[in-house]
Amino acid sequence: MKKVFLFFLLSTVVYASNAQRESRSRTALSSTSHFGIGVEAGLPLGDNGKPYSAVLGGNLQYETMPDTDLGITVSAGYSHWPLKSSYGSGSVGFVPLLGGVKYYFTPAAFFHAQLGAAFGTKTGMGTSFAYSPGVGLKLSPNIDATLKYTGFSKKGETLENVGLRFGFNF
C-alpha cells in the first residue's frame, strides 16, 4: 500500500508541476458548483487490519466554488467494514456526514480535508468524530480520483483506513 500511495503522490506532483504552465482558468474543468457521486475502497490501518478485511462505501457530495482555487464541500455516504471470517461473520457500518474544503494547486490537482460525524448503523455504536484529508486529481471535467485517509474516533479509539475514491460530477 505504501508503494501505491507513493506512486500516486509522485504522479500528482509531476502532473501538478506540468499543469502550472496551463492557464489557471477553471471554466473548462468545472462550473461554480456541482453534485457528485463516488465509490470508495480502502484498507484498514494498524490494529484495524486484524479484524477487518477492507472498507467499501460510497457517497454523495456537493461542491461550491467561491474562488477559482477553493471549493467548499458537504458530503454524506455509507462506509462498510466487513469482518474477516476468522473473527466471525458480520460487519460494522457508518453513515458519515462531512463538511470540508478543497484547495486546488492547479486546475486539476487538489488537497481535500473534511470534518464531521459518523453515525454507527448498529444499536449502541453511537456517533464518532470523523475526519478525512486527501489529495486528488480531476481526471476529466466530470471524473476525479482522491487518495485519502479516513478516521472515525470515539472515546480514544479510532477506526482508520487509507482508501481511493472515484467520483463522477454532474
Short mmCIF file of C-alpha atoms in Angstrom, two decimals:
data_model
loop_
_atom_site.label_atom_id
_atom_site.label_comp_id
_atom_site.label_asym_id
_atom_site.label_seq_id
_atom_site.Cartn_x
_atom_site.Cartn_y
_atom_site.Cartn_z
CA MET A 1 0.00 0.00 0.00
CA LYS A 2 2.90 2.36 0.73
CA LYS A 3 4.19 1.89 -2.83
CA VAL A 4 0.76 2.68 -4.28
CA PHE A 5 0.49 5.80 -2.09
CA LEU A 6 3.99 6.99 -3.04
CA PHE A 7 3.30 6.35 -6.73
CA PHE A 8 0.04 8.33 -6.56
CA LEU A 9 1.72 11.18 -4.65
CA LEU A 10 4.65 11.33 -7.09
CA SER A 11 2.26 11.27 -10.06
CA THR A 12 0.28 14.13 -8.52
CA VAL A 13 3.42 16.23 -8.02
CA VAL A 14 4.66 15.61 -11.57
CA TYR A 15 1.23 16.31 -13.04
CA ALA A 16 0.83 19.46 -10.94
CA SER A 17 4.23 20.84 -11.93
CA ASN A 18 3.43 20.30 -15.62
CA ALA A 19 -0.02 21.82 -15.22
CA GLN A 20 1.48 25.02 -13.81
CA ARG A 21 2.20 26.01 -17.40
CA GLU A 22 -1.52 25.90 -18.18
CA SER A 23 -3.91 28.74 -17.60
CA ARG A 24 -5.39 28.98 -14.11
CA SER A 25 -8.84 29.35 -15.66
CA ARG A 26 -11.18 26.68 -14.34
CA THR A 27 -14.02 27.27 -16.78
CA ALA A 28 -13.02 24.28 -18.91
CA LEU A 29 -12.99 21.92 -15.92
CA SER A 30 -15.99 22.82 -13.79
CA SER A 31 -18.76 25.23 -13.07
CA THR A 32 -19.10 27.17 -9.83
CA SER A 33 -20.97 24.32 -8.11
CA HIS A 34 -21.85 20.70 -8.76
CA PHE A 35 -23.08 17.44 -7.24
CA GLY A 36 -21.09 14.25 -7.38
CA ILE A 37 -21.47 10.58 -6.58
CA GLY A 38 -18.50 8.48 -5.57
CA VAL A 39 -17.42 4.94 -4.75
CA GLU A 40 -14.66 4.18 -2.28
CA ALA A 41 -12.46 1.22 -1.45
CA GLY A 42 -9.79 1.08 1.21
CA LEU A 43 -7.66 -0.93 3.57
CA PRO A 44 -7.89 -0.73 7.37
CA LEU A 45 -4.77 0.58 9.11
CA GLY A 46 -2.98 -0.50 12.30
CA ASP A 47 -4.85 -2.84 14.63
CA ASN A 48 -7.97 -2.41 12.49
CA GLY A 49 -6.33 -4.63 9.87
CA LYS A 50 -6.67 -7.66 12.17
CA PRO A 51 -10.48 -7.98 12.37
CA TYR A 52 -11.49 -6.05 9.24
CA SER A 53 -10.63 -7.12 5.71
CA ALA A 54 -11.48 -3.98 3.74
CA VAL A 55 -13.52 -0.82 3.70
CA LEU A 56 -16.12 -0.27 0.99
CA GLY A 57 -18.53 2.59 0.54
CA GLY A 58 -19.99 5.40 -1.42
CA ASN A 59 -21.10 8.97 -1.00
CA LEU A 60 -22.91 11.94 -2.44
CA GLN A 61 -21.03 15.22 -2.43
CA TYR A 62 -21.88 18.84 -3.18
CA GLU A 63 -19.13 21.35 -4.00
CA THR A 64 -19.39 25.09 -4.46
CA MET A 65 -16.51 27.26 -5.68
CA PRO A 66 -16.38 30.70 -4.01
CA ASP A 67 -12.92 31.21 -5.59
CA THR A 68 -11.04 29.62 -8.50
CA ASP A 69 -8.67 27.82 -6.11
CA LEU A 70 -11.10 26.98 -3.28
CA GLY A 71 -14.05 24.64 -3.04
CA ILE A 72 -16.41 24.12 -0.09
CA THR A 73 -17.83 20.59 0.17
CA VAL A 74 -20.62 18.79 2.01
CA SER A 75 -20.97 15.02 1.75
CA ALA A 76 -23.00 12.11 3.09
CA GLY A 77 -22.40 8.43 2.49
CA TYR A 78 -22.01 4.94 3.83
CA SER A 79 -18.85 3.09 4.95
CA HIS A 80 -18.94 -0.72 5.26
CA TRP A 81 -16.28 -2.59 7.30
CA PRO A 82 -16.74 -6.39 6.83
CA LEU A 83 -15.17 -8.72 9.43
CA LYS A 84 -12.62 -11.32 8.38
CA SER A 85 -14.03 -14.85 8.53
CA SER A 86 -11.60 -15.79 11.33
CA TYR A 87 -13.34 -13.16 13.52
CA GLY A 88 -16.83 -14.45 12.79
CA SER A 89 -19.43 -13.04 10.49
CA GLY A 90 -20.94 -9.62 10.21
CA SER A 91 -19.72 -6.13 9.67
CA VAL A 92 -19.65 -2.61 11.02
CA GLY A 93 -21.23 0.28 9.16
CA PHE A 94 -21.11 4.05 9.43
CA VAL A 95 -23.00 6.94 7.86
CA PRO A 96 -20.53 9.84 7.72
CA LEU A 97 -21.76 13.43 7.31
CA LEU A 98 -18.82 15.67 6.47
CA GLY A 99 -18.06 19.25 5.55
CA GLY A 100 -14.77 20.42 4.15
CA VAL A 101 -12.58 22.46 1.88
CA LYS A 102 -10.79 21.67 -1.36
CA TYR A 103 -7.72 23.67 -2.32
CA TYR A 104 -6.74 23.41 -5.99
CA PHE A 105 -2.97 23.58 -6.55
CA THR A 106 -3.67 23.58 -10.27
CA PRO A 107 -6.91 23.34 -12.25
CA ALA A 108 -6.68 19.55 -11.88
CA ALA A 109 -4.75 18.72 -8.65
CA PHE A 110 -6.23 19.36 -5.23
CA PHE A 111 -5.99 18.81 -1.46
CA HIS A 112 -9.30 17.93 0.22
CA ALA A 113 -9.88 17.96 4.00
CA GLN A 114 -13.19 17.12 5.69
CA LEU A 115 -14.53 17.01 9.27
CA GLY A 116 -17.84 15.82 10.68
CA ALA A 117 -19.68 13.00 12.36
CA ALA A 118 -20.06 9.30 11.58
CA PHE A 119 -23.18 7.58 12.86
CA GLY A 120 -22.89 3.86 13.65
CA THR A 121 -25.54 1.70 11.98
CA LYS A 122 -25.86 -0.84 14.82
CA THR A 123 -27.54 -0.25 18.15
CA GLY A 124 -25.11 1.09 20.75
CA MET A 125 -22.44 2.25 18.29
CA GLY A 126 -23.33 5.92 18.72
CA THR A 127 -21.65 8.80 16.94
CA SER A 128 -17.94 9.18 16.17
CA PHE A 129 -15.85 12.20 15.19
CA ALA A 130 -14.94 11.78 11.52
CA TYR A 131 -12.06 13.32 9.58
CA SER A 132 -10.62 12.73 6.15
CA PRO A 133 -7.66 14.50 4.47
CA GLY A 134 -6.58 13.52 0.96
CA VAL A 135 -5.04 14.51 -2.36
CA GLY A 136 -6.68 14.10 -5.72
CA LEU A 137 -6.80 14.73 -9.44
CA LYS A 138 -9.54 15.75 -11.82
CA LEU A 139 -9.13 13.10 -14.49
CA SER A 140 -11.68 14.82 -16.75
CA PRO A 141 -14.28 17.55 -16.32
CA ASN A 142 -16.64 15.00 -14.72
CA ILE A 143 -14.35 12.41 -13.09
CA ASP A 144 -11.98 12.77 -10.16
CA ALA A 145 -9.89 10.42 -8.03
CA THR A 146 -8.86 11.04 -4.42
CA LEU A 147 -6.36 9.12 -2.30
CA LYS A 148 -7.38 9.73 1.30
CA TYR A 149 -7.03 8.79 4.93
CA THR A 150 -10.24 8.44 6.94
CA GLY A 151 -10.62 8.15 10.69
CA PHE A 152 -13.66 7.60 12.92
CA SER A 153 -12.75 8.40 16.56
CA LYS A 154 -14.77 7.75 19.68
CA LYS A 155 -13.65 7.51 23.32
CA GLY A 156 -9.94 7.28 22.48
CA GLU A 157 -10.38 4.55 19.87
CA THR A 158 -10.06 5.14 16.12
CA LEU A 159 -11.12 3.10 13.12
CA GLU A 160 -8.82 4.27 10.34
CA ASN A 161 -8.18 3.41 6.72
CA VAL A 162 -6.46 4.56 3.56
CA GLY A 163 -8.65 4.45 0.51
CA LEU A 164 -9.27 5.58 -3.02
CA ARG A 165 -12.43 7.42 -4.08
CA PHE A 166 -13.57 7.72 -7.68
CA GLY A 167 -16.22 10.35 -8.22
CA PHE A 168 -18.49 11.34 -11.07
CA ASN A 169 -19.56 15.02 -11.03
CA PHE A 170 -22.62 16.37 -12.79
#
